[in-house]
Every structure is written in C-alpha cells, then in structure tokens.
C-alpha cells in the first residue's frame, strides 16, 4: 500500500487539480509579462501564450487540408473541443470538489455522467453497430469501473472520506480515457471480421461441427489482441521512452519523484485492469449478439453498417455543435434509461437511420421469385416399387424464407446516438413475423436412402444454396422438420447435427490456422521473439479434429466398443477420425484429383500450402477432400466442382460415388450442369 502519499491527490497533481487562476506576483509583474514563475516553481502560462501554442498544430492542419488528406476538419474539431472542455473542467470541478466532500451522491452522479460520455464515444467509432449496444457498452464500463474503484479506493488508497472527489474524479477520468480507445478498437475489429473477412471462416467451422465459440474463437482472440496491444506497449516502454502525464503533473506540483513514480505505477496498473476487463466483456457481448442462442447460427443480420457523412470541408462547426449535443444526449440518455427501463426497447440509432435489426435480412430478397411454390427441382434415381429401403435423410413439409427488407445503412453519423426510441416510431416491429418474410419454398418433401444421391436444380436465385444451408442448420427453418438417421433437426444438438450433415460451400475461403507443427514457418525476430505462421489446410484439419463434436463422437464410440466388444479394426469405420487419419485421407483424395505433391522436403505441397495462394479449383477440391475425410453421413455439395475442368470433375464424382457406397452415406448435390446431373443419377 502507498502510505507516504500526500494529504490529497490534488496537491500531488499540481496544476491538474489546482485552481486555474494563478497566484498574483508580489512585485506587480501582472500585465507587463505573459508568463512568470510562481513561488512553487511552476511557470504560469497565460491565455495568450496558451492560444499561441496551438499555432504549430493549426499549421499542420492547413498542410493536411491543402494536401486533401481529410484530417483538417477532425483536427480542428479536436483543438476546439480540447480547449473548451478543459477550460470548463476547471470551472465545474471546483464546486464539485467542495460539495462532494459532504455529499457522495454528487461524486457518484458526476462519475456516472463520465461513464455515459465514455459510452457515447466508444460506440460512435466502430464501423458496425447492433441492438442494445449503448446499454451493453455502458454496462461493461460500469462493471469494470466499479470493481477497480472499489479495490483501489477501498484497499489501496483508502482516502478520507472514501468518496473524496479529489481522488475519485481524476482517477476515474484517467481510467475511462484510456479504456475508450481499446474498447473501440476491439469491437471494430471483431464486428468487421464477422461481417467481412472472417464470416466465411466462421461458417465453414460451423459446417464442420464447431460450436459458436469454437468457430469465432480466433476472431475474438485477434480482436482482444488489437484492443489491448497499445496498453501492453505502454507498459513496456513507460519510464524508458515516455514519462506519463500524471507523473509529470506531480513533479511539476512539487511532489518527490519517487512518490510520483509510485502513483504512476498504481495508475497504469489500474488502467490496464479496466481496459483488459472491458475489452474482454465487449468481445463476449459481440459474440453473444452474433449467434442465435442455442442453435449455433451466425446472425450477421443483427449488425448495421454505419456510414459516416464525409461531405463538407473547412473547420466543421456543425460537427463541433453536434459534439456538444452528444454530451447533452448522453446525460439525457442516462436519465431516460432510469425512467424508461423496462418500458421501451433500447435502440442505438435514430428511427430514420435504421430499423429494428432482429429481423433484418441476410440474403437479397429481391433476387428471389415471389411465388410461394418451390422453384427447385430435386432429382433422384427411379426407385422400383419393390424397393423397401427406409429413408435415411428425410425432409417433411419444410418451409424457409428470407426477410422482406435489407439491413439499412445510416446515411450520416446520428446526432443523438444514445437516444431512446419514441413509442410512436414506426418500423418493421409493427409488422407480424409472417409479414416480414418472403417465402422461398413451402411444403417441400423428399427423402434420400443410404447410398443414394440427389441432384438439386433450378434457376439462379431460386434458393438452391439457401436450401442446403437450411438442411445443414446454418439458416433457420420456418416450418417442417428434417431427420437424419433418426435424429431430428428441431430438437437435437446443432453441433452433433453438423457433425453428421456436412455442407460444403462453393466459395474460396482464407482460413488462418491456429496450431503450429513441423511444417509451420517459424521466423526469429530480435529480442528472442518468434513469429509462427500456420495458414495451411493441415492446420484447419488439426483445428476441426479438436472440436467438441468430434471428441464426443470418439468418446461415445469408445464406450460402445468397450461394452459390445467390437474389434478395433472394425471400430475405425464408425469412430470420428483423428487428425493424422484425416490428413492422410485428404492427401489421398487430392492426389486422386490431380493435385500431386511437389514438396521435395517431405509432406504434401498442397496440404501445407497457404489457403490464400490456392486457386479456386484447388480450394474446392481441398474442402471437399477434408469433408470426405471427416466421415460425415450426409453430404450437401453446393456447386462443388464448378471451378474444375471436365476431367477433374469426373474424378471427383467417382470419389464421391465410391464414398457413398463405402460409408452408406447420402449426397445432395446442387448443380447447373445437365451432364453432371446425368452422370450422378446413372
């Protein structure tokens, strides 16, 4: 604990917490000079000199404006806001420090207002927004601040009284000021990855039986790293490269250097704690928003892209005005939240910017037909009347649809991002669930037996890919039911369903690996730091073999073998394969399909090749080979050979047919090619 601290933190901080009016020199120098040295050794800076210090910054803004870098307006707004806000701070804090010593509620309300303003700033920066974002961000900041402040003031500092505003307000300000940046960076990174670069990776992992957390774990890890890296860098260089502002203020205020260092260590540790906890909680919030609870379905329709208005040039007085409006809006938000909580749904944008996003679309509804009849054609082999095979994969009265409207984009930055919606506002909420949907297919019935292949055909935009996504559980179903080997989609664990029913996309994906092995590229940097690049299909196979659904299958199969005395050789045909088995089988398939090994140093060239450098056809073959090696029972192939030449297509088809016979599997294949359909149905 810090026992040799000054009587109050204000005396230690010197010019930060003392009155802004400087002492009058005894020799009457006031008026003749713009600066003088006070009795405590602090050089006073007059208002004219303070304004003059902004000249170099204004000069840089002019250069940026002339070069059309787009920074002049933001820089001008920042200069004006910093001057006005800090000048107002000195005026506001003086009475608060006086009243707060007797009334803890004054201190609590001021800190609450600080958290509201920090919430407003944190949610205004990310590219994508989501419902309840203001409330959830406010809650994470409040929880982190409450925990750290109780520890700091109740255990470490123990001021008298405990709510001493000269301690609580400055420290809370420093904690919040540093946390805003990390929170914005992490949320921006994670939401952008979900909506753009990482979406296909997440859905690919889901299609291979990953849980929602397993599929997004790498994205969350990267987002958290982006958010906390600036603080980690600051922890490493503090005292060596930079002297922090608080320590500088204490030294200028006359505190001993060692005492200033103790306080700075305390503050930087508290800031790190608040930032780490807030970043972790916000990443978890985004994860929970991104997935449908209990179904492991990615809901990108829950995120709204906010497009900022970049029109207008110059200093941007309108932005300055809107910035101060946001301050009033934050205070109003807090008051209305206390009054209206439980009565109105919280919206993070004005009603003219976006509508409620719970039912906003994932697919383009305009590309589909308006007819409620299914425009899909599903072909299978002609079954003889004497066939008595029991359906293995069965679809009964299935209906699926897409929402009517698209995710709307805000045309400009909302003036009141924390405003609660009025009860009279109209949106899609006023419509019923059925009125918000456009039915793609209704009353669909078909079945596949073990060892059977079905072909799905139809015009572009008729819902072929959507059908496969519905059957694999990646998109919600409206009505009906789907069963596979007696397991019903409506009441089963979705990860176990996707472990049995495998959807293989036609798109090329770039999947960074999360493991390292002998084929990883290891680069040594100065100071003994190693970078490990593992971006190959081999890493993805290792990753999916560790999914819980695979582990559960192996555990259950082991229990069955022990109880029934099944031989290990026979047991290999019913158990989930280990990573080594899947890698060997994948290499075998791709070599059969024309992807011969070219690695002279051992291993397979294509399995250890980065995903991003694989061609479209190579990526299609690799994903299909991994799907076959994972030993699923139902294959849903979406144009699986569209990027291949005729010879490679036939080789892939032969392997799929052989797989169906060997494992008693069923295949549903989407294709536009009559030749492929004819060969598959022979």
XYZ file of C-alpha atoms in Angstrom:
682
model
C 0.000 0.000 0.000
C 1.030 3.605 -0.519
C 1.415 5.068 2.983
C 3.566 8.149 2.279
C 1.084 9.761 -0.117
C 0.353 13.493 0.033
C -2.648 14.649 2.030
C -4.768 14.890 -1.103
C -4.280 13.806 -4.687
C -4.937 17.355 -5.832
C -1.788 18.615 -4.143
C 0.182 15.833 -5.788
C -1.195 16.515 -9.263
C -0.265 20.178 -9.010
C -1.595 22.139 -11.971
C -4.099 19.437 -12.955
C -6.337 19.809 -9.923
C -5.465 23.269 -8.506
C -7.409 26.355 -9.399
C -6.762 27.634 -12.872
C -6.277 31.243 -11.669
C -2.540 31.638 -10.941
C -1.173 33.446 -7.880
C -0.504 37.150 -8.364
C 3.193 38.027 -8.177
C 4.170 40.299 -5.335
C 6.306 42.583 -7.464
C 3.402 43.646 -9.686
C 4.569 41.922 -12.837
C 0.986 41.211 -13.900
C 0.214 42.981 -17.165
C 3.840 43.546 -18.110
C 4.726 39.911 -18.915
C 2.742 36.975 -20.275
C 4.453 34.412 -18.011
C 6.127 34.288 -14.665
C 7.332 31.697 -12.159
C 5.151 31.116 -9.115
C 6.507 30.565 -5.637
C 6.165 26.783 -6.006
C 8.440 26.808 -9.042
C 5.646 26.287 -11.601
C 5.842 28.525 -14.667
C 2.465 30.124 -15.328
C 1.166 30.048 -18.919
C -1.204 32.921 -19.713
C -4.189 32.605 -22.033
C -2.487 34.388 -24.986
C 0.522 32.066 -24.741
C -1.788 29.065 -24.410
C -3.562 30.009 -27.627
C -0.233 30.640 -29.317
C 0.831 27.067 -28.514
C -1.826 25.847 -30.953
C -0.223 27.628 -33.916
C 2.040 24.699 -34.957
C -0.947 22.333 -34.757
C -3.090 24.661 -36.844
C -0.236 24.909 -39.343
C -0.213 21.098 -39.664
C -3.993 21.146 -40.173
C -3.582 23.674 -43.005
C -0.981 21.439 -44.656
C -3.303 18.459 -44.393
C -6.141 20.490 -45.876
C -4.040 21.659 -48.819
C -2.919 18.086 -49.492
C -6.545 16.901 -49.189
C -5.770 14.261 -46.563
C -9.168 14.737 -44.942
C -7.748 15.420 -41.468
C -8.147 19.190 -41.210
C -11.749 19.088 -40.049
C -11.176 16.401 -37.417
C -8.068 18.147 -36.156
C -9.855 21.491 -35.950
C -12.739 19.951 -34.019
C -10.294 18.270 -31.651
C -8.405 21.509 -30.968
C -11.578 23.452 -30.191
C -13.120 20.678 -28.118
C -9.989 20.117 -26.036
C -9.682 23.832 -25.234
C -13.336 24.348 -24.332
C -13.740 21.082 -22.435
C -10.626 21.524 -20.300
C -11.447 25.152 -19.526
C -14.941 24.090 -18.499
C -13.485 21.259 -16.428
C -11.663 23.702 -14.163
C -14.859 25.672 -13.611
C -17.030 22.580 -12.997
C -14.675 20.673 -10.704
C -14.203 23.472 -8.175
C -17.772 23.375 -6.778
C -17.960 19.585 -7.181
C -14.836 19.147 -5.060
C -16.360 21.439 -2.453
C -19.829 19.852 -2.332
C -18.604 16.299 -2.880
C -16.789 16.156 0.446
C -20.173 16.301 2.193
C -22.447 14.726 -0.449
C -21.222 11.444 -2.005
C -24.204 11.494 -4.381
C -22.654 14.471 -6.203
C -19.474 12.498 -6.849
C -21.453 9.432 -7.919
C -23.579 11.388 -10.396
C -20.520 13.064 -11.903
C -18.721 9.725 -12.363
C -21.899 8.268 -13.874
C -22.014 11.162 -16.338
C -18.376 10.455 -17.234
C -19.204 6.813 -17.950
C -22.164 7.831 -20.125
C -19.998 10.191 -22.166
C -17.319 7.494 -22.483
C -20.018 5.093 -23.704
C -21.113 7.618 -26.309
C -17.566 7.985 -27.611
C -16.878 4.241 -27.606
C -19.949 3.303 -29.675
C -19.541 6.131 -32.196
C -16.286 4.793 -33.644
C -16.953 1.161 -34.734
C -17.995 0.598 -38.341
C -20.859 -1.732 -37.402
C -23.495 -1.314 -34.738
C -26.023 -3.655 -33.145
C -29.121 -3.505 -30.974
C -28.660 -2.617 -27.308
C -25.063 -1.576 -27.989
C -25.259 1.605 -25.848
C -26.724 -0.234 -22.882
C -24.335 -3.176 -23.145
C -21.258 -0.968 -23.550
C -22.384 1.172 -20.623
C -22.841 -1.963 -18.509
C -19.338 -3.271 -19.285
C -17.758 0.075 -18.420
C -19.791 0.372 -15.227
C -18.910 -3.146 -14.053
C -15.187 -2.710 -14.767
C -15.033 0.728 -13.171
C -16.968 -0.371 -10.089
C -14.714 -3.361 -9.475
C -11.448 -1.465 -9.941
C -12.548 1.619 -7.990
C -13.715 -0.453 -5.021
C -10.364 -2.197 -4.977
C -8.288 0.964 -5.480
C -10.077 3.226 -3.017
C -11.196 0.602 -0.502
C -7.980 -1.432 -0.284
C -5.023 0.534 -1.677
C -5.531 4.300 -1.225
C -8.291 4.478 1.419
C -8.844 8.240 1.242
C -10.823 10.082 3.878
C -13.689 10.215 3.217
C -13.815 7.174 0.963
C -15.654 9.161 -1.753
C -13.138 12.029 -1.702
C -13.733 13.701 -5.092
C -10.124 14.873 -5.361
C -9.155 11.193 -5.635
C -12.123 9.572 -7.329
C -12.857 12.006 -10.174
C -9.284 12.393 -11.542
C -8.565 8.670 -11.302
C -11.862 7.678 -12.932
C -11.171 10.149 -15.714
C -7.800 8.573 -16.429
C -9.257 5.069 -16.326
C -12.086 5.895 -18.738
C -9.963 7.963 -21.108
C -7.602 5.095 -21.780
C -10.329 2.428 -21.915
C -12.349 4.086 -24.701
C -9.631 3.505 -27.296
C -9.116 -0.183 -26.521
C -12.854 -0.874 -26.462
C -13.431 0.828 -29.816
C -10.512 -0.957 -31.467
C -11.565 -4.410 -30.297
C -15.269 -4.003 -31.141
C -14.446 -2.518 -34.555
C -12.067 -5.361 -35.356
C -14.422 -8.134 -34.253
C -17.592 -6.784 -35.904
C -15.729 -6.035 -39.142
C -14.280 -9.539 -39.220
C -17.702 -11.084 -38.619
C -19.302 -9.043 -41.397
C -16.449 -9.153 -43.908
C -13.215 -11.119 -43.890
C -13.905 -13.715 -41.195
C -17.520 -14.585 -41.935
C -16.746 -17.443 -44.319
C -14.237 -18.889 -41.884
C -16.807 -18.871 -39.075
C -19.486 -20.540 -41.200
C -17.016 -23.104 -42.521
C -16.110 -24.093 -38.961
C -19.806 -24.267 -38.069
C -20.480 -26.523 -41.052
C -17.804 -28.921 -39.785
C -19.451 -29.264 -36.376
C -17.865 -26.425 -34.410
C -19.778 -24.697 -31.656
C -20.355 -20.969 -31.937
C -17.498 -20.226 -29.535
C -15.115 -22.601 -31.326
C -15.911 -21.024 -34.689
C -15.294 -17.443 -33.571
C -12.511 -18.074 -31.076
C -9.713 -16.966 -33.416
C -11.536 -13.764 -34.354
C -12.135 -12.947 -30.687
C -8.501 -13.598 -29.902
C -7.362 -11.232 -32.657
C -9.859 -8.543 -31.629
C -8.812 -8.669 -27.975
C -5.175 -8.508 -29.020
C -5.857 -5.420 -31.140
C -7.618 -3.733 -28.224
C -5.024 -4.382 -25.521
C -1.816 -4.167 -27.562
C -1.473 -0.352 -27.149
C -1.667 -0.746 -23.375
C 0.829 -3.618 -23.378
C 3.212 -1.457 -25.415
C 2.745 1.379 -22.947
C 3.508 -0.927 -20.026
C 6.739 -1.994 -21.715
C 8.074 1.468 -22.561
C 6.781 3.555 -19.651
C 9.651 5.132 -17.762
C 12.111 4.315 -20.557
C 10.739 6.177 -23.544
C 7.965 8.299 -22.066
C 7.101 9.974 -18.776
C 3.320 9.840 -18.299
C 1.225 12.943 -17.809
C 0.226 12.194 -14.220
C 3.812 11.732 -13.110
C 4.781 14.927 -14.915
C 1.971 16.808 -13.172
C 3.027 15.546 -9.759
C 6.647 16.503 -10.363
C 5.623 19.971 -11.541
C 3.389 20.244 -8.472
C 6.361 19.681 -6.175
C 5.923 16.007 -5.196
C 9.017 13.847 -4.725
C 9.996 11.962 -7.852
C 9.861 8.574 -6.096
C 6.361 9.291 -4.806
C 5.240 10.374 -8.271
C 6.632 7.110 -9.658
C 4.657 5.078 -7.081
C 1.410 6.777 -8.039
C 2.134 6.317 -11.722
C 2.734 2.589 -11.247
C -0.565 2.319 -9.384
C -2.455 4.232 -12.069
C -1.012 2.336 -15.045
C -1.885 -0.991 -13.402
C -5.422 0.145 -12.657
C -5.840 1.438 -16.226
C -4.648 -1.901 -17.596
C -7.106 -3.794 -15.404
C -10.066 -1.689 -16.527
C -9.059 -1.877 -20.184
C -8.490 -5.632 -20.216
C -11.737 -6.422 -18.401
C -13.785 -4.046 -20.590
C -12.269 -5.376 -23.817
C -12.908 -8.980 -22.739
C -16.524 -8.265 -21.821
C -17.247 -6.335 -25.027
C -15.767 -9.132 -27.133
C -18.031 -11.586 -25.312
C -21.038 -9.292 -25.873
C -20.364 -9.162 -29.631
C -20.014 -12.948 -29.667
C -23.393 -13.408 -27.963
C -25.049 -10.937 -30.345
C -23.542 -12.623 -33.405
C -25.067 -16.060 -32.739
C -28.586 -17.286 -32.222
C -28.816 -18.644 -28.731
C -28.648 -22.431 -28.502
C -28.618 -23.023 -32.285
C -25.056 -22.020 -33.202
C -26.320 -19.990 -36.179
C -24.384 -16.892 -37.270
C -26.712 -13.867 -37.420
C -24.974 -11.213 -39.500
C -28.342 -9.514 -39.940
C -28.043 -8.248 -36.376
C -25.288 -5.818 -37.338
C -25.783 -2.465 -39.043
C -23.125 -0.692 -41.051
C -22.898 2.966 -40.080
C -21.828 5.163 -42.984
C -20.457 8.485 -41.856
C -21.228 11.633 -43.787
C -17.967 12.895 -45.282
C -19.485 15.838 -47.074
C -18.406 19.334 -46.295
C -14.994 20.859 -45.756
C -13.457 23.528 -43.574
C -13.312 23.712 -39.812
C -16.576 21.828 -39.361
C -18.513 23.996 -36.898
C -21.515 21.731 -37.443
C -19.517 18.815 -36.075
C -18.450 20.888 -33.065
C -22.085 21.724 -32.397
C -23.110 18.083 -32.792
C -20.325 17.007 -30.454
C -21.687 19.164 -27.669
C -25.169 17.959 -28.482
C -23.927 14.421 -27.948
C -22.847 15.443 -24.439
C -26.366 16.607 -23.644
C -27.723 13.485 -25.349
C -25.576 11.266 -23.133
C -26.906 12.895 -19.969
C -30.466 12.675 -21.304
C -29.881 9.036 -22.178
C -28.929 8.227 -18.598
C -31.969 9.940 -17.146
C -34.380 8.390 -19.637
C -32.800 4.985 -19.152
C -33.532 5.122 -15.442
C -37.110 6.222 -16.090
C -37.990 4.146 -19.143
C -36.036 0.949 -18.455
C -38.352 -1.995 -18.940
C -40.912 0.005 -20.930
C -39.170 0.808 -24.191
C -36.691 -1.200 -26.218
C -33.317 0.440 -26.445
C -32.233 1.463 -29.920
C -28.768 2.629 -30.738
C -29.770 4.754 -33.703
C -32.498 7.205 -34.652
C -35.648 5.740 -36.161
C -34.920 7.354 -39.522
C -31.452 5.800 -39.650
C -32.106 2.117 -39.077
C -34.994 -0.077 -38.059
C -35.038 -2.872 -35.561
C -32.402 -5.354 -36.617
C -33.705 -8.552 -35.113
C -35.493 -9.451 -38.359
C -33.296 -7.773 -40.927
C -32.151 -9.882 -43.831
C -29.138 -11.931 -44.588
C -29.921 -12.640 -48.230
C -31.122 -10.367 -51.006
C -34.856 -10.921 -51.147
C -35.153 -9.118 -54.462
C -33.286 -11.856 -56.264
C -35.890 -14.469 -55.421
C -39.260 -15.092 -57.022
C -42.447 -14.009 -55.351
C -44.255 -17.280 -55.814
C -44.757 -19.309 -52.682
C -44.320 -22.529 -54.655
C -40.899 -24.088 -54.623
C -38.948 -23.355 -57.815
C -36.447 -26.103 -57.072
C -36.229 -29.452 -58.813
C -34.799 -32.351 -56.810
C -33.919 -35.425 -58.834
C -33.073 -38.908 -57.560
C -32.754 -42.328 -59.129
C -36.018 -44.001 -60.090
C -36.882 -46.293 -57.223
C -38.534 -49.595 -58.023
C -41.875 -50.397 -56.486
C -40.272 -53.349 -54.768
C -37.698 -51.178 -53.017
C -38.391 -51.138 -49.277
C -35.413 -49.054 -48.181
C -36.060 -46.905 -45.152
C -35.382 -43.175 -45.745
C -32.100 -42.158 -44.172
C -32.324 -38.382 -44.772
C -35.883 -37.063 -44.890
C -37.409 -33.604 -45.382
C -41.034 -33.178 -44.314
C -43.224 -30.140 -45.121
C -40.251 -27.793 -44.962
C -40.729 -24.064 -45.418
C -37.967 -21.470 -45.429
C -37.960 -17.796 -46.285
C -35.934 -14.585 -46.299
C -36.834 -11.208 -44.765
C -38.526 -8.575 -46.886
C -36.202 -5.666 -46.156
C -32.480 -5.223 -46.183
C -30.170 -4.049 -43.480
C -30.353 -0.274 -43.719
C -27.340 1.944 -43.533
C -27.330 5.197 -41.621
C -26.666 7.960 -44.137
C -24.791 10.042 -41.606
C -23.497 9.912 -38.074
C -26.536 10.119 -35.784
C -26.757 13.301 -33.806
C -28.131 11.526 -30.757
C -26.685 8.008 -30.785
C -27.853 7.301 -27.249
C -31.453 8.389 -27.768
C -34.231 6.032 -26.763
C -36.927 5.428 -29.391
C -40.267 7.070 -29.014
C -43.315 4.919 -28.569
C -44.832 6.363 -31.733
C -41.937 5.465 -34.014
C -42.832 3.060 -36.803
C -40.622 0.262 -38.057
C -40.769 -3.346 -39.039
C -41.667 -4.133 -35.440
C -45.261 -3.131 -36.214
C -45.497 -5.969 -38.728
C -46.070 -9.561 -37.810
C -43.361 -12.178 -38.205
C -45.054 -13.637 -41.286
C -45.462 -10.222 -42.946
C -41.740 -9.556 -42.624
C -40.782 -12.721 -44.526
C -40.842 -13.719 -48.174
C -41.353 -17.437 -48.561
C -38.833 -19.131 -50.838
C -40.090 -22.670 -50.553
C -43.189 -24.118 -48.936
C -44.295 -27.682 -48.277
C -41.058 -29.295 -49.515
C -40.934 -33.088 -49.151
C -38.276 -35.522 -50.292
C -36.048 -38.238 -48.885
C -32.756 -39.975 -49.563
C -31.873 -43.542 -48.667
C -28.453 -44.816 -47.681
C -26.151 -44.894 -50.669
C -28.361 -42.538 -52.694
C -27.543 -39.266 -54.480
C -29.975 -36.434 -55.110
C -29.461 -33.542 -57.523
C -30.897 -30.072 -56.916
C -31.555 -27.889 -59.939
C -33.274 -24.605 -60.519
C -32.830 -21.109 -61.933
C -30.371 -18.685 -60.388
C -31.799 -17.105 -57.271
C -34.366 -19.851 -56.666
C -32.869 -20.763 -53.300
C -30.623 -23.738 -54.015
C -27.805 -22.613 -51.727
C -30.327 -21.467 -49.136
C -31.862 -24.948 -49.158
C -28.502 -26.548 -48.370
C -27.875 -24.014 -45.603
C -31.281 -24.812 -44.119
C -30.637 -28.562 -44.279
C -27.273 -28.127 -42.551
C -28.719 -25.897 -39.830
C -26.774 -22.782 -40.862
C -30.046 -20.946 -41.620
C -33.204 -21.164 -39.551
C -36.193 -23.154 -40.781
C -39.745 -21.720 -40.658
C -41.857 -24.879 -40.642
C -41.490 -28.610 -41.029
C -38.759 -30.949 -39.877
C -35.639 -32.666 -41.166
C -34.348 -36.017 -39.914
C -31.078 -37.850 -40.495
C -30.636 -41.408 -39.282
C -33.455 -40.877 -36.791
C -32.063 -37.569 -35.464
C -34.427 -34.589 -35.775
C -33.108 -31.124 -36.582
C -35.768 -29.471 -34.424
C -34.666 -30.973 -31.104
C -31.039 -32.042 -31.446
C -27.693 -30.502 -30.587
C -26.778 -28.487 -33.679
C -23.079 -29.338 -33.441
C -23.911 -33.052 -33.494
C -26.235 -32.493 -36.445
C -23.490 -30.778 -38.455
C -21.076 -33.499 -37.437
C -23.356 -35.880 -39.366
C -24.666 -33.497 -42.081
C -21.862 -31.653 -43.865
C -22.388 -28.538 -46.001
C -19.555 -27.792 -48.454
C -19.577 -24.290 -49.896
C -18.567 -23.382 -53.427
C -16.682 -20.253 -52.364
C -12.987 -19.923 -51.782
C -12.091 -19.223 -48.179
C -8.968 -17.929 -46.471
C -8.633 -19.710 -43.139
C -5.743 -18.723 -40.876
C -4.603 -21.661 -38.778
C -4.426 -21.686 -35.009
C -1.914 -24.501 -34.453
C 1.751 -24.964 -35.328
C 3.592 -28.050 -36.427
C 6.737 -29.137 -38.241
C 5.635 -27.522 -41.491
C 4.928 -24.100 -39.964
C 7.080 -21.183 -40.985
C 8.955 -20.009 -37.860
C 10.750 -16.673 -38.066
C 13.026 -15.389 -35.299
C 12.953 -11.676 -34.602
C 15.253 -9.562 -32.415
C 14.990 -9.928 -28.612
C 14.234 -13.619 -28.997
C 10.685 -13.145 -30.290
C 9.296 -15.825 -32.634
C 6.517 -15.451 -35.172
C 4.745 -18.660 -36.208
C 2.773 -18.598 -39.446
C 0.417 -21.543 -39.853
C -2.056 -20.787 -42.590
C -2.302 -24.172 -44.315
C -5.149 -26.715 -44.704
C -3.209 -29.049 -42.406
C -3.788 -26.573 -39.559
C -7.501 -26.425 -40.260
C -7.714 -30.229 -40.098
C -5.918 -30.219 -36.744
C -8.252 -27.499 -35.542
C -11.502 -29.227 -36.525
C -10.350 -32.570 -35.123
C -10.342 -30.880 -31.707
C -13.929 -29.656 -31.958
C -16.104 -30.924 -29.128
C -18.453 -32.703 -31.532
C -15.559 -34.827 -32.844
C -14.298 -35.506 -29.324
C -17.779 -36.567 -28.143
C -18.139 -38.966 -31.068
C -14.789 -40.585 -30.299
C -15.673 -40.856 -26.612
C -19.089 -42.403 -27.294
C -17.672 -44.777 -29.899
C -15.043 -45.927 -27.409
C -17.752 -46.641 -24.839
C -19.758 -48.628 -27.407
C -16.715 -50.669 -28.420
C -15.919 -51.490 -24.802
C -19.480 -52.550 -23.969
C -20.041 -54.553 -27.160
C -16.547 -55.941 -27.632
C -16.113 -54.525 -31.123
C -12.749 -55.148 -32.717
C -10.564 -52.038 -33.151
C -10.192 -52.641 -36.890
C -13.956 -52.651 -37.350
C -14.353 -49.779 -34.898
C -12.328 -47.473 -37.123
C -15.243 -47.404 -39.563
C -17.657 -45.907 -37.026
C -15.437 -43.613 -34.955
C -14.555 -40.000 -35.696
C -11.116 -39.888 -37.324
C -8.116 -38.386 -35.587
C -6.188 -35.541 -37.167
C -3.459 -37.798 -38.595
C -6.033 -40.072 -40.257
C -7.860 -37.100 -41.756
C -4.646 -35.601 -43.105
C -3.623 -38.879 -44.756
C -7.065 -39.370 -46.269
C -7.206 -35.765 -47.507
C -3.841 -36.144 -49.229
C -5.036 -39.374 -50.846
C -8.171 -37.685 -52.248
C -6.467 -34.592 -53.658
C -3.784 -36.705 -55.308
C -6.513 -38.746 -57.000
C -7.999 -35.472 -58.239
C -4.816 -34.221 -59.888
C -3.200 -32.248 -57.054
C 0.098 -34.117 -56.957
C 2.683 -33.479 -54.261
C 5.529 -31.186 -55.282
C 7.283 -30.867 -51.939
C 10.814 -32.245 -52.241
C 11.424 -31.958 -48.492
C 8.618 -34.290 -47.411
C 4.948 -33.863 -46.679
C 2.377 -32.754 -49.196
C 2.795 -29.490 -51.028
C -0.899 -28.583 -51.220
C -1.873 -29.531 -47.663
C 0.957 -27.343 -46.366
C 0.299 -24.532 -48.805
C -1.344 -21.342 -47.571
C -5.072 -21.097 -48.221
C -4.764 -17.680 -49.779
C -2.475 -18.917 -52.563
C -4.632 -21.902 -53.507
C -6.616 -21.349 -56.685
C -10.399 -21.508 -56.705
C -10.428 -25.063 -58.085
C -7.724 -26.214 -55.653
C -9.637 -24.730 -52.739
C -12.838 -26.509 -53.832
C -11.071 -29.854 -54.056
C -9.315 -29.319 -50.721
C -12.530 -28.533 -48.850
C -14.352 -31.479 -50.409
C -11.447 -33.798 -49.570
C -11.496 -32.641 -45.931
C -15.278 -33.141 -45.835
C -14.932 -36.718 -47.107
C -12.054 -37.404 -44.710
C -14.191 -36.249 -41.769
C -16.562 -39.225 -42.352
C -19.900 -37.439 -42.387
C -23.092 -39.341 -43.248
C -24.857 -36.722 -45.395
C -23.007 -34.507 -47.888
C -24.566 -31.239 -49.092
C -22.487 -30.063 -52.036
C -23.045 -26.576 -53.427
C -21.566 -26.493 -56.958
C -18.643 -28.462 -55.548
C -16.890 -28.838 -58.937
C -17.844 -25.567 -60.639
C -14.220 -24.412 -60.763
C -12.798 -27.640 -62.225
C -12.186 -28.869 -65.733
C -14.156 -31.810 -67.144
C -11.591 -34.488 -66.310
C -11.182 -33.303 -62.709
C -14.963 -33.146 -62.339
C -15.327 -36.787 -63.301
C -12.579 -37.856 -60.905
C -14.252 -36.033 -58.038
C -17.630 -37.552 -58.917
C -16.130 -41.055 -58.938
C -14.644 -40.495 -55.461
C -17.951 -39.193 -54.118
C -19.825 -42.193 -55.552
C -17.277 -44.549 -54.018
C -17.606 -42.757 -50.669
C -21.395 -43.119 -50.773
C -21.127 -46.876 -51.346
C -18.406 -47.410 -48.735
C -19.988 -45.464 -45.889
C -23.714 -45.848 -46.737
C -23.886 -42.064 -46.992
C -26.357 -39.792 -48.794
C -25.483 -36.858 -51.055
C -27.495 -33.844 -52.167
C -25.658 -32.075 -54.985
C -26.531 -28.625 -56.360
C -25.507 -28.165 -59.991
C -26.428 -26.228 -63.114
C -24.812 -28.791 -65.405
C -27.038 -31.326 -67.147
C -24.018 -33.541 -67.800
C -23.071 -33.703 -64.128
C -26.663 -34.433 -63.141
C -26.887 -37.228 -65.703
C -23.649 -38.857 -64.564
C -24.601 -38.692 -60.886
C -28.030 -40.242 -61.448
C -26.892 -43.137 -63.615
